[in-house]
Short mmCIF file of C-alpha atoms and ligand atoms in Angstrom, two decimals:
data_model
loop_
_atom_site.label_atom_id
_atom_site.label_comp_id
_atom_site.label_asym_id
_atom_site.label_seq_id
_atom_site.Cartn_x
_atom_site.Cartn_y
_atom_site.Cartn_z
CA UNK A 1 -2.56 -14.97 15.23
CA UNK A 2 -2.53 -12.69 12.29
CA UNK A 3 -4.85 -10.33 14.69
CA UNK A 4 -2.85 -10.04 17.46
CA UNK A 5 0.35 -9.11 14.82
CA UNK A 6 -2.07 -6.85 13.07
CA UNK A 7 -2.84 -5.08 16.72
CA UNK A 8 0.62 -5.14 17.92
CA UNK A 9 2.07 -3.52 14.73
CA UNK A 10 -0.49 -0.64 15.17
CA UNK A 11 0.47 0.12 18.62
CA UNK A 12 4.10 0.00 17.77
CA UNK A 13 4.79 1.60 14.07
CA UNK A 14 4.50 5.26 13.18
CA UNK A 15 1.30 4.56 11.61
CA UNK A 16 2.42 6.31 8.44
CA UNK A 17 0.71 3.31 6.16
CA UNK A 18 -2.77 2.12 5.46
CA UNK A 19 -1.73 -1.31 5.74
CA UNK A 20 -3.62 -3.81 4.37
CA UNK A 21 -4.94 -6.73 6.77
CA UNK A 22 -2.29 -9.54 6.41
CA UNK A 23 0.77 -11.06 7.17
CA UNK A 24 2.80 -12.54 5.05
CA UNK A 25 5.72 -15.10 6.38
CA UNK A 26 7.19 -16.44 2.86
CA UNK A 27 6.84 -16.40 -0.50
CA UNK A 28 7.71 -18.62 -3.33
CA UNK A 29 7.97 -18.07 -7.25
CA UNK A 30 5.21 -15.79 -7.63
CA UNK A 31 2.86 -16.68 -4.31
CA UNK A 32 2.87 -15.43 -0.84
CA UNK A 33 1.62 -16.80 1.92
CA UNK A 34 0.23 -15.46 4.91
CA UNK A 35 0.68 -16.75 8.92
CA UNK A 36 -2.70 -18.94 8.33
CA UNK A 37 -0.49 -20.18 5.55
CA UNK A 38 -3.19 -18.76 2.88
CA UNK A 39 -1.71 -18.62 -0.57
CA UNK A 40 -1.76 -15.16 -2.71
CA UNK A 41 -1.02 -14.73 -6.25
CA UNK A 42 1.18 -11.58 -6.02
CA UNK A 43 1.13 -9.00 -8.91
CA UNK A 44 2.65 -6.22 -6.81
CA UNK A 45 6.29 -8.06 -6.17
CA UNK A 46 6.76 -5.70 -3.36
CA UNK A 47 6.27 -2.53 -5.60
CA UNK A 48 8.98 -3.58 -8.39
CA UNK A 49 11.41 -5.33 -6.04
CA UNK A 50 11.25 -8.82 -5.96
CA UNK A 51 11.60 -9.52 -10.13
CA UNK A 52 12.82 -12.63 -9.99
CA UNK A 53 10.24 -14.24 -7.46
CA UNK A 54 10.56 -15.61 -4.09
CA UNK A 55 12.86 -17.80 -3.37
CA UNK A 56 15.30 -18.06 -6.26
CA UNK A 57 18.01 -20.82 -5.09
CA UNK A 58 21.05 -19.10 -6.95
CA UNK A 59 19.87 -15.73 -5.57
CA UNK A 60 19.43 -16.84 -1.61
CA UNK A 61 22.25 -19.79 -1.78
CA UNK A 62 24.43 -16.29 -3.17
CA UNK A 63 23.40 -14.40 0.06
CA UNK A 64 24.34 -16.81 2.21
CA UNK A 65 27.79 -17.31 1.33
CA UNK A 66 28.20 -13.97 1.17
CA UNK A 67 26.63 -13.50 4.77
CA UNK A 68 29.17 -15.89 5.53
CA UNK A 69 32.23 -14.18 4.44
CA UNK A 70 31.50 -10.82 5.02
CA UNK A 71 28.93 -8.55 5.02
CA UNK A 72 29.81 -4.89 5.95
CA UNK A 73 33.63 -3.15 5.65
CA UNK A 74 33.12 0.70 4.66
CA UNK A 75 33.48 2.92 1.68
CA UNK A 76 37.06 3.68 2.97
CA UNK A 77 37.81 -0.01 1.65
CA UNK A 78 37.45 -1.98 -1.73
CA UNK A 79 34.94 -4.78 -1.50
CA UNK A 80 34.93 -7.07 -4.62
CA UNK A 81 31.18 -7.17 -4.75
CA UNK A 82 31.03 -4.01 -4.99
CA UNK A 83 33.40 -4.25 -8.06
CA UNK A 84 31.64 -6.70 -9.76
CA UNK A 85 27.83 -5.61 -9.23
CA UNK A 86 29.23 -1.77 -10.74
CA UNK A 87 30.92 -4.00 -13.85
CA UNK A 88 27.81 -5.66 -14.78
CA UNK A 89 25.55 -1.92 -14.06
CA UNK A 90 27.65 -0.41 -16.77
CA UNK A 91 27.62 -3.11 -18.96
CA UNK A 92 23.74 -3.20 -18.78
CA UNK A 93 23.60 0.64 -18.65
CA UNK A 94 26.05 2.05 -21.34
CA UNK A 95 27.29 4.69 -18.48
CA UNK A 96 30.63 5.16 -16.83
CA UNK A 97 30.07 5.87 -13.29
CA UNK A 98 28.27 4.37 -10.35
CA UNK A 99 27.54 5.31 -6.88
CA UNK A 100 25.50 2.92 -4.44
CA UNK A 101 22.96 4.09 -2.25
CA UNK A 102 20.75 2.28 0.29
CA UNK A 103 17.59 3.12 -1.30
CA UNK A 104 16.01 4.80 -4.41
CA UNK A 105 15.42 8.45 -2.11
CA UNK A 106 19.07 8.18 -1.87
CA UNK A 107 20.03 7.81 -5.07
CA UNK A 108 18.34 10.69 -5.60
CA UNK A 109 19.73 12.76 -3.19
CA UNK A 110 23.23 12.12 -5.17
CA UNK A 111 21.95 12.43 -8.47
CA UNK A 112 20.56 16.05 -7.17
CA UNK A 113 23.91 16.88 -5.67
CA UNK A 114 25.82 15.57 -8.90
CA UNK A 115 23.86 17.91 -11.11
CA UNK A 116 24.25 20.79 -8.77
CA UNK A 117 28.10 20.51 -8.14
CA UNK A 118 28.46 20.39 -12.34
CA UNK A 119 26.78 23.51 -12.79
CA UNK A 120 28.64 24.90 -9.52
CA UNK A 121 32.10 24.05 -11.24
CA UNK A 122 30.97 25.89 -13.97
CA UNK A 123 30.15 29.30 -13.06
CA UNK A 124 30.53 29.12 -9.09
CA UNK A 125 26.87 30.07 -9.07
CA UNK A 126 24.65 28.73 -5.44
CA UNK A 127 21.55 29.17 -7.37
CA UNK A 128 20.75 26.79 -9.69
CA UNK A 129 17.69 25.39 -10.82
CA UNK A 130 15.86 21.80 -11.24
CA UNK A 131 13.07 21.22 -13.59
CA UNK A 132 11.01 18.09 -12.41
CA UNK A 133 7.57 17.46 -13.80
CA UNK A 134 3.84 17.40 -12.53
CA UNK A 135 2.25 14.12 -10.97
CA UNK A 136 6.26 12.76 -10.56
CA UNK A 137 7.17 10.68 -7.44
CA UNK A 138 11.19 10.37 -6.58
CA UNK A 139 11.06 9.49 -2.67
CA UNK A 140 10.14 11.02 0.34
CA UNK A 141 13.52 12.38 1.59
CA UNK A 142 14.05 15.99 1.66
CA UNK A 143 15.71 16.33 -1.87
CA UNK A 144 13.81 13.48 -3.38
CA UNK A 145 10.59 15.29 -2.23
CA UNK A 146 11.40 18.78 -3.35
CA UNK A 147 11.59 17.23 -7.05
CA UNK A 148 8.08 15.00 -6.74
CA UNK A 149 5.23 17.19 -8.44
CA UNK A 150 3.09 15.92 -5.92
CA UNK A 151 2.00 18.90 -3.51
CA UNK A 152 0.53 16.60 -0.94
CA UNK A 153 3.08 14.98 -0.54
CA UNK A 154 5.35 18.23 0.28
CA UNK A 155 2.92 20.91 1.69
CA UNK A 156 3.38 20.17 5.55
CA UNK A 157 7.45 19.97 4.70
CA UNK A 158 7.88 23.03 3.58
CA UNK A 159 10.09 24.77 2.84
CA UNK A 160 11.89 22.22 0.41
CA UNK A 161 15.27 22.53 -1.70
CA UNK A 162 14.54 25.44 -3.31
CA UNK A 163 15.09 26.37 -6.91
CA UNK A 164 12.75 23.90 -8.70
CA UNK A 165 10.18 24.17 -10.93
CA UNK A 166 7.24 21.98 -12.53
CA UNK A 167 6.65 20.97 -16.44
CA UNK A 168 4.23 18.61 -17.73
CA UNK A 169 5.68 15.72 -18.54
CA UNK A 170 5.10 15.09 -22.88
CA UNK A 171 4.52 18.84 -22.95
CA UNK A 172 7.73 20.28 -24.57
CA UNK A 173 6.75 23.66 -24.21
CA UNK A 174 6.23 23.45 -20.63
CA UNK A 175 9.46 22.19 -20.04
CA UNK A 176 10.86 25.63 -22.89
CA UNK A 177 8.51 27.94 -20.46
CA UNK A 178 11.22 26.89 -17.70
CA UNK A 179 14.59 26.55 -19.16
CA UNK A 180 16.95 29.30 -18.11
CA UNK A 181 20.84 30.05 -17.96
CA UNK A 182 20.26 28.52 -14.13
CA UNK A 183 18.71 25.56 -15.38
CA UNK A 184 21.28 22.52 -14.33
CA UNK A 185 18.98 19.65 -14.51
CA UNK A 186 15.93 18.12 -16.11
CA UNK A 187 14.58 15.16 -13.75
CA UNK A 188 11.61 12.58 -14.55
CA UNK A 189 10.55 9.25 -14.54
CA UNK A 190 11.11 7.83 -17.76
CA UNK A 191 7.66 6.15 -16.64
CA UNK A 192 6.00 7.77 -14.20
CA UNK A 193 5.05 5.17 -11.22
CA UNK A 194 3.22 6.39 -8.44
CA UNK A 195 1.72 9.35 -10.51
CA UNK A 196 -0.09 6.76 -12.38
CA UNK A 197 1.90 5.02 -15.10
CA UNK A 198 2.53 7.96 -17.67
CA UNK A 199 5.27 7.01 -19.86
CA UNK A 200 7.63 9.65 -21.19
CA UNK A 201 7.05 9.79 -25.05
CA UNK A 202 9.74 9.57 -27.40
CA UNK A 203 9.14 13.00 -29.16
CA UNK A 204 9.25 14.57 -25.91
CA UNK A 205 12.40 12.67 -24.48
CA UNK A 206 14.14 13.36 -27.84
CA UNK A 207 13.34 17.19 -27.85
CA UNK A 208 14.54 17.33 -23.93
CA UNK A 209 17.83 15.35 -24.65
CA UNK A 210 18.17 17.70 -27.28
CA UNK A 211 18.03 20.86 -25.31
CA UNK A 212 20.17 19.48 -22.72
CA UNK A 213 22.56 19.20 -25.23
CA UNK A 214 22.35 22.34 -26.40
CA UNK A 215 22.38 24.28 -23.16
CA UNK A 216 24.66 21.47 -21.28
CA UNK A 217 21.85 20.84 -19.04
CA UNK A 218 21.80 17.18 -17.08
CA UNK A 219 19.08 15.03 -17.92
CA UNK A 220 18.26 12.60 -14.96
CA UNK A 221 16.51 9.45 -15.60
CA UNK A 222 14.59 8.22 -12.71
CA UNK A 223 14.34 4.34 -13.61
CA UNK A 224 14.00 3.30 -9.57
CA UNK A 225 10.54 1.23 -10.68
CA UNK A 226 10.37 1.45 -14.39
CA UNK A 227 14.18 0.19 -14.70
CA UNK A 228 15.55 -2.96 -14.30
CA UNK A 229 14.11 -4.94 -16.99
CA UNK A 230 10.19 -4.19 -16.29
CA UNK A 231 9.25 -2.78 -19.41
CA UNK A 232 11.14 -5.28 -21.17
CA UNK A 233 14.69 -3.49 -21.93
CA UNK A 234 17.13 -3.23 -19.11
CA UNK A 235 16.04 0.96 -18.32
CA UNK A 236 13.03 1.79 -20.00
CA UNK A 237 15.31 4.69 -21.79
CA UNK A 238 17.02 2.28 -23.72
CA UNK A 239 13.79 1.46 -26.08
CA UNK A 240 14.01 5.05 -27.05
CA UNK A 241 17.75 5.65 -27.46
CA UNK A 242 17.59 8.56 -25.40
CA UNK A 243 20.61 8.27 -22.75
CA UNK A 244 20.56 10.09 -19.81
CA UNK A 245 23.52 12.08 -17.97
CA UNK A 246 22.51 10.61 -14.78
CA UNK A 247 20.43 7.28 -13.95
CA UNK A 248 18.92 6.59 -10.58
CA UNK A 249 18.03 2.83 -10.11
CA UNK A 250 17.04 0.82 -6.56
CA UNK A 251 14.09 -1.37 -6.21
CA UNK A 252 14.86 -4.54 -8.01
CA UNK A 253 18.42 -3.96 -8.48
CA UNK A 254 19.16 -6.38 -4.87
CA UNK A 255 15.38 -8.01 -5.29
CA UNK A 256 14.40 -7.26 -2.09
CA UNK A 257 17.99 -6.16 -0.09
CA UNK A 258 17.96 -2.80 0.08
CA UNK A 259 20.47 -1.58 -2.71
CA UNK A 260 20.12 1.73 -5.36
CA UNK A 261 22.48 3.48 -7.39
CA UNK A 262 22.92 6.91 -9.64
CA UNK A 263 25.14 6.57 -12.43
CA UNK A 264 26.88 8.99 -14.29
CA UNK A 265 28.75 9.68 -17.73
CA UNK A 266 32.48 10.03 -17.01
CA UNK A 267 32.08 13.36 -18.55
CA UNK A 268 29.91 14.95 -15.12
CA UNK A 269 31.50 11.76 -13.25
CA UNK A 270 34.87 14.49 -13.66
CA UNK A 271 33.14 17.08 -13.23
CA UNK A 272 30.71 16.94 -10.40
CA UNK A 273 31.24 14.76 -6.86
CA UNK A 274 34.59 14.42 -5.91
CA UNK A 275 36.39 12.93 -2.72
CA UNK A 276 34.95 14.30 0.30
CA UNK A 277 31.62 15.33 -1.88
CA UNK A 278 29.45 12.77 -0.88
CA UNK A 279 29.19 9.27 1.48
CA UNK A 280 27.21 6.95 2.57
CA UNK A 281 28.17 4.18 5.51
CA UNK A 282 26.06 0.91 4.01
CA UNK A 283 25.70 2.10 0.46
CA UNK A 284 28.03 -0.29 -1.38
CA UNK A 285 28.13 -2.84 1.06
CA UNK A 286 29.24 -6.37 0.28
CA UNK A 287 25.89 -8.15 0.97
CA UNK A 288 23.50 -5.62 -0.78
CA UNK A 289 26.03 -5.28 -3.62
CA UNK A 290 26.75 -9.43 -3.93
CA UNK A 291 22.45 -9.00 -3.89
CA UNK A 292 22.61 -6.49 -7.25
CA UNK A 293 25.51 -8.81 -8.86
CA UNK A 294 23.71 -11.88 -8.43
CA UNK A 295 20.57 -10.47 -9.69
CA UNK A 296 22.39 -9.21 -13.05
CA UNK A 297 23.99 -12.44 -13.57
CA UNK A 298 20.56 -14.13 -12.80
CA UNK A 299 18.61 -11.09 -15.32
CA UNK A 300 21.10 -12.86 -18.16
CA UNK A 301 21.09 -16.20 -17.21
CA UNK A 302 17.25 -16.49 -17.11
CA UNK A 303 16.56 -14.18 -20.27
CA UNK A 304 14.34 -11.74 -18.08
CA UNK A 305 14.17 -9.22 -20.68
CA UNK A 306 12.70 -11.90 -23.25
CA UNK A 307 10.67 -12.84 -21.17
CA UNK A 308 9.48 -9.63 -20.20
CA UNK A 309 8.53 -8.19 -23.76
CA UNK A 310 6.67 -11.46 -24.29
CA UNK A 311 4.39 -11.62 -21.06
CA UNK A 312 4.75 -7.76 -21.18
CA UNK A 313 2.67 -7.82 -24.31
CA UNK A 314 0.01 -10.82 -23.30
CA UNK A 315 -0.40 -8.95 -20.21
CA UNK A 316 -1.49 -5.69 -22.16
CA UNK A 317 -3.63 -7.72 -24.77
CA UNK A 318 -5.49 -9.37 -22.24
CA UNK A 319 -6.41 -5.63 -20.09
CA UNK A 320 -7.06 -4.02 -23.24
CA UNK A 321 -9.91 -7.00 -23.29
CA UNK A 322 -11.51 -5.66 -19.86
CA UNK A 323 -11.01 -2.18 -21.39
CA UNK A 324 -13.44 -2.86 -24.39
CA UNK A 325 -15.43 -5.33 -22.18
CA UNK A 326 -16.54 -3.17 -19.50
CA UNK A 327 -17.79 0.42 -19.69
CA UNK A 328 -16.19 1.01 -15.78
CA UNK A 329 -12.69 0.54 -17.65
CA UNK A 330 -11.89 3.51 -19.26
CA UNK A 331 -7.91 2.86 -20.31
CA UNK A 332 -4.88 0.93 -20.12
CA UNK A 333 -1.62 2.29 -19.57
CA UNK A 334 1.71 1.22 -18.90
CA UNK A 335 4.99 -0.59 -21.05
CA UNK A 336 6.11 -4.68 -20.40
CA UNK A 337 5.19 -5.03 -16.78
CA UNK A 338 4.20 -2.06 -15.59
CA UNK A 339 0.98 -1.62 -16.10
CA UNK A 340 -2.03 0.76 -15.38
CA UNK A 341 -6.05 0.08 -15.77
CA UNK A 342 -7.83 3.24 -15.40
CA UNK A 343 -11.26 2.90 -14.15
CA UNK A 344 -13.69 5.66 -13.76
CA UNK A 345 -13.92 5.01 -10.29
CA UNK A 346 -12.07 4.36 -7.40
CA UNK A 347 -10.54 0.58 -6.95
CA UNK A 348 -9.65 0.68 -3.28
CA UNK A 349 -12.84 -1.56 -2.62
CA UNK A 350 -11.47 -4.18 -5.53
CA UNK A 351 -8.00 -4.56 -4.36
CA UNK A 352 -9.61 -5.36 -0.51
CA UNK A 353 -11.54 -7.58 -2.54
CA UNK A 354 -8.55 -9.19 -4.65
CA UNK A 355 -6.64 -9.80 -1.27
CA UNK A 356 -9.38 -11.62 0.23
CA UNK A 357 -9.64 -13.67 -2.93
CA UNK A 358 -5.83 -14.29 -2.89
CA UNK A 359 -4.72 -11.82 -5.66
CA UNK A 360 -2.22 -9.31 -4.12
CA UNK A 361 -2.68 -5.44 -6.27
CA UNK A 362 -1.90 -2.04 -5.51
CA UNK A 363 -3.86 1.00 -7.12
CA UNK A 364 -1.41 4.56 -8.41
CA UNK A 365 -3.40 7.49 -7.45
CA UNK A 366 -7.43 6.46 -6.58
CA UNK A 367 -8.89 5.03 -9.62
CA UNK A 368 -5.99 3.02 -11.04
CA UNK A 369 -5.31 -0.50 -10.61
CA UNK A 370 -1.52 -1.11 -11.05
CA UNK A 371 0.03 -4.35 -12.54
CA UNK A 372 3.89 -4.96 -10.93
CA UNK A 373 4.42 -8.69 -10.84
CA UNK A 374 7.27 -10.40 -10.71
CA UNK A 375 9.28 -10.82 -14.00
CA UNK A 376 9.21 -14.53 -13.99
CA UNK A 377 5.37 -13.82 -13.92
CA UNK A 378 3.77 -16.55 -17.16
CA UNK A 379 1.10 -16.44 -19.20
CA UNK A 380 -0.89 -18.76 -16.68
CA UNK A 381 0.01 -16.80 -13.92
CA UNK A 382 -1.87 -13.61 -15.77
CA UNK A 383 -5.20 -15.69 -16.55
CA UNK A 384 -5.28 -16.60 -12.86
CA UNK A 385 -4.76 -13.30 -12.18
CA UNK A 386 -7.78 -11.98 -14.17
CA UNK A 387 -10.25 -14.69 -13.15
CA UNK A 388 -9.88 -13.21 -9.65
CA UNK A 389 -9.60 -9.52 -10.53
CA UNK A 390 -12.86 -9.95 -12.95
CA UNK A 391 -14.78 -11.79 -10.43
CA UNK A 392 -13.97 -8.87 -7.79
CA UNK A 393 -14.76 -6.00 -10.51
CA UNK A 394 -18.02 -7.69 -10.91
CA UNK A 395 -18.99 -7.80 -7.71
C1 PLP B 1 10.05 3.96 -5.17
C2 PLP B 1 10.52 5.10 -5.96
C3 PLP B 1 11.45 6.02 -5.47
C4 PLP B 1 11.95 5.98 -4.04
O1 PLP B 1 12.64 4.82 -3.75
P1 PLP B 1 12.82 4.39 -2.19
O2 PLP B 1 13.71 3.19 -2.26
O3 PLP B 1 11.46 4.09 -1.66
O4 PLP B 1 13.45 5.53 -1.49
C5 PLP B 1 11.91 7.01 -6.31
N1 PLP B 1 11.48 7.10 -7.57
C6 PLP B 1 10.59 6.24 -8.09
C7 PLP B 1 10.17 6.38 -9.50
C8 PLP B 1 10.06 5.22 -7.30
O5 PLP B 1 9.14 4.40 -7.82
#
């Protein structure tokens, strides 16, 4: 059955994915299954999304009676939802202002605008600029894209937004080599994802908040995958005390409906987007945004972030084992759970071989393996996980 799926999809889908043989149906805690009803241990939680496993009760029962009393009105109408899921995002954020988007790309897009539209109010000038760094991913819409350091991902697009340059992310005088009086923003990951788990170091996030400061530059914080509790603080910006202007955050913010934000100080919240700036017609909605308020209440109520620096840390200890164990294993990267192995070679052949095995993994550029699992993932869970992943690097 999962054949005739697997054929069907590939006559019908843009074939803009490599998909992976399989079909999953439902998942539960931290397993999927497939339509043959084989079981998976899943350390990818459908890249960052689904943090607090499949089939929470509070979470789905919270859907449903939301499904049942509404699910869609429009931004020209107050939804409480809505109200409460942007309560709780400041709360858990420390800034003043949010704006909900559909997806991560999206948040983007108005974090991009924001910045531009504060420098614009300042000297009425069309040609700012954006400095983004090298090897960054922020989404694969037209803004989004023009900031991702990642040339083939933009090449056959061309031309993009115009106006932005590259710096080296932990290289301060890259980032110096760029600034000018055009400069309005400074955008990374505070870990890079996709680019292959690079966290920002504190040195270098310090000396870039800094100039900001001085120059009244915005500092965007893209915490779509490293925010939301992963590396065991709410936004991975918070371990360093280094707060941005302007947040994105999506992926597990509705676990798995689609939901993202970009929030804002109240000093460029007055002084950037104003009525008639910028819309959206789902962003905000009552279902996505009872998803993101659930899922904060749930973050508390389950001490996710506890839980998170502990298995965080085992999960580390025990790949920094297959580091000194094999030769193949060059490094470990990563913060909580987000995590990078680095092998000297490429892993696509492992993960095939993980899936078959039951152990769901995705790689971040060729020759990393990347660790996202849920946040409820335990301590058990991660010793299952490298029985399999050892067996298949062995192989
Ligand atoms: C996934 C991702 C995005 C894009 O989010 P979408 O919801 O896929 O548009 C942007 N930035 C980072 C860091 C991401 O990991």
């Amino acid at each position: 059955m999962m054949e005739e799926y697997i054929a069907q999809a590939e006559q019908d889908l843009l074939h803009t994915y490599n998909r992976y043989p399989v079909v999953f149906e439902r998942g539960e805690g931290v397993h999927l299954y497939d339509l043959d009803g084989k079981e998976y241990l899943d350390f990818v939680a459908g890249i960052a999304v689904f943090a607090l496993g499949y089939g929470n009760e509070a979470y789905n029962n919270a859907l449903k009676e939301q499904i049942d009393k509404l699910i869609h009105t429009s931004n020209y109408y107050y939804n409480v939802p809505a109200v409460e899921a942007a309560k709780r995002l400041k709360q858990v954020s420390g800034l003043d202002r949010v704006f909900f988007t559909n997806s991560g790309a999206e948040a983007m897009e108005g974090a991009i605008k924001a910045a531009r539209k504060y420098a614009y109010l300042k000297d009425g000038a069309t040609d700012h600029e954006i400095i983004a760094m090298e090897h960054s991913f922020h989404g694969r819409t037209m803004g989004a894209l023009s900031v991702t350091g990642n040339k083939k991902y933009r090449e056959a697009f061309e031309p993009m937004i115009g106006n932005v340059k590259f710096a080296k992310l932990n290289d301060f005088d890259s980032v110096m080599s760029l600034v000018n009086d055009k400069t309005c923003a400074i955008i990374m990951e505070t870990v890079q994802g996709e680019g292959g788990i690079y966290p920002a170091e504190e040195d270098f996030l310090k000396a870039v908040r800094k100039l900001c400061d001085e120059k009244d530059i915005l500092l965007i914080l893209d915490e779509i995958q490293c925010g939301m509790g992963r590396t065991g603080t709410m936004f991975a910006w918070q371990r360093y005390g280094v707060k941005p202007d302007i947040m994105t955050t999506a992926k597990a913010l509705g676990c798995g409906v689609p939901i993202g934000a970009f929030l804002m100080t109240e000093k460029v919240g007055q002084n950037s987007l104003a009525a008639g700036d910028h819309g959206t017609t789902y962003g905000g909605n009552p279902l996505a945004c009872k998803a993101a308020w659930t899922v904060l209440d749930l973050y508390e109520s389950q001490h996710i972030l506890e839980h998170v620096q502990k298995s965080g840390a085992y999960l580390a200890k025990k790949l920094d084992s297959l580091v000194d164990k094999y030769d193949f294993v060059l490094e470990r990267r990563g913060l909580g759970l987000l995590q990078g192995l680095v092998l000297d070679k490429p892993v696509n052949e492992i993960l095939t071989k993980a899936l078959e095995k039951g152990l769901v993994l995705i790689n971040a550029g060729t020759n990393i393996i990347r660790f996202l699992p849920p946040l409820i993932i335990t301590e058990q869970d991660i010793d299952e996980m490298l029985v399999i992943l050892e067996a298949c690097m062995n192989a």
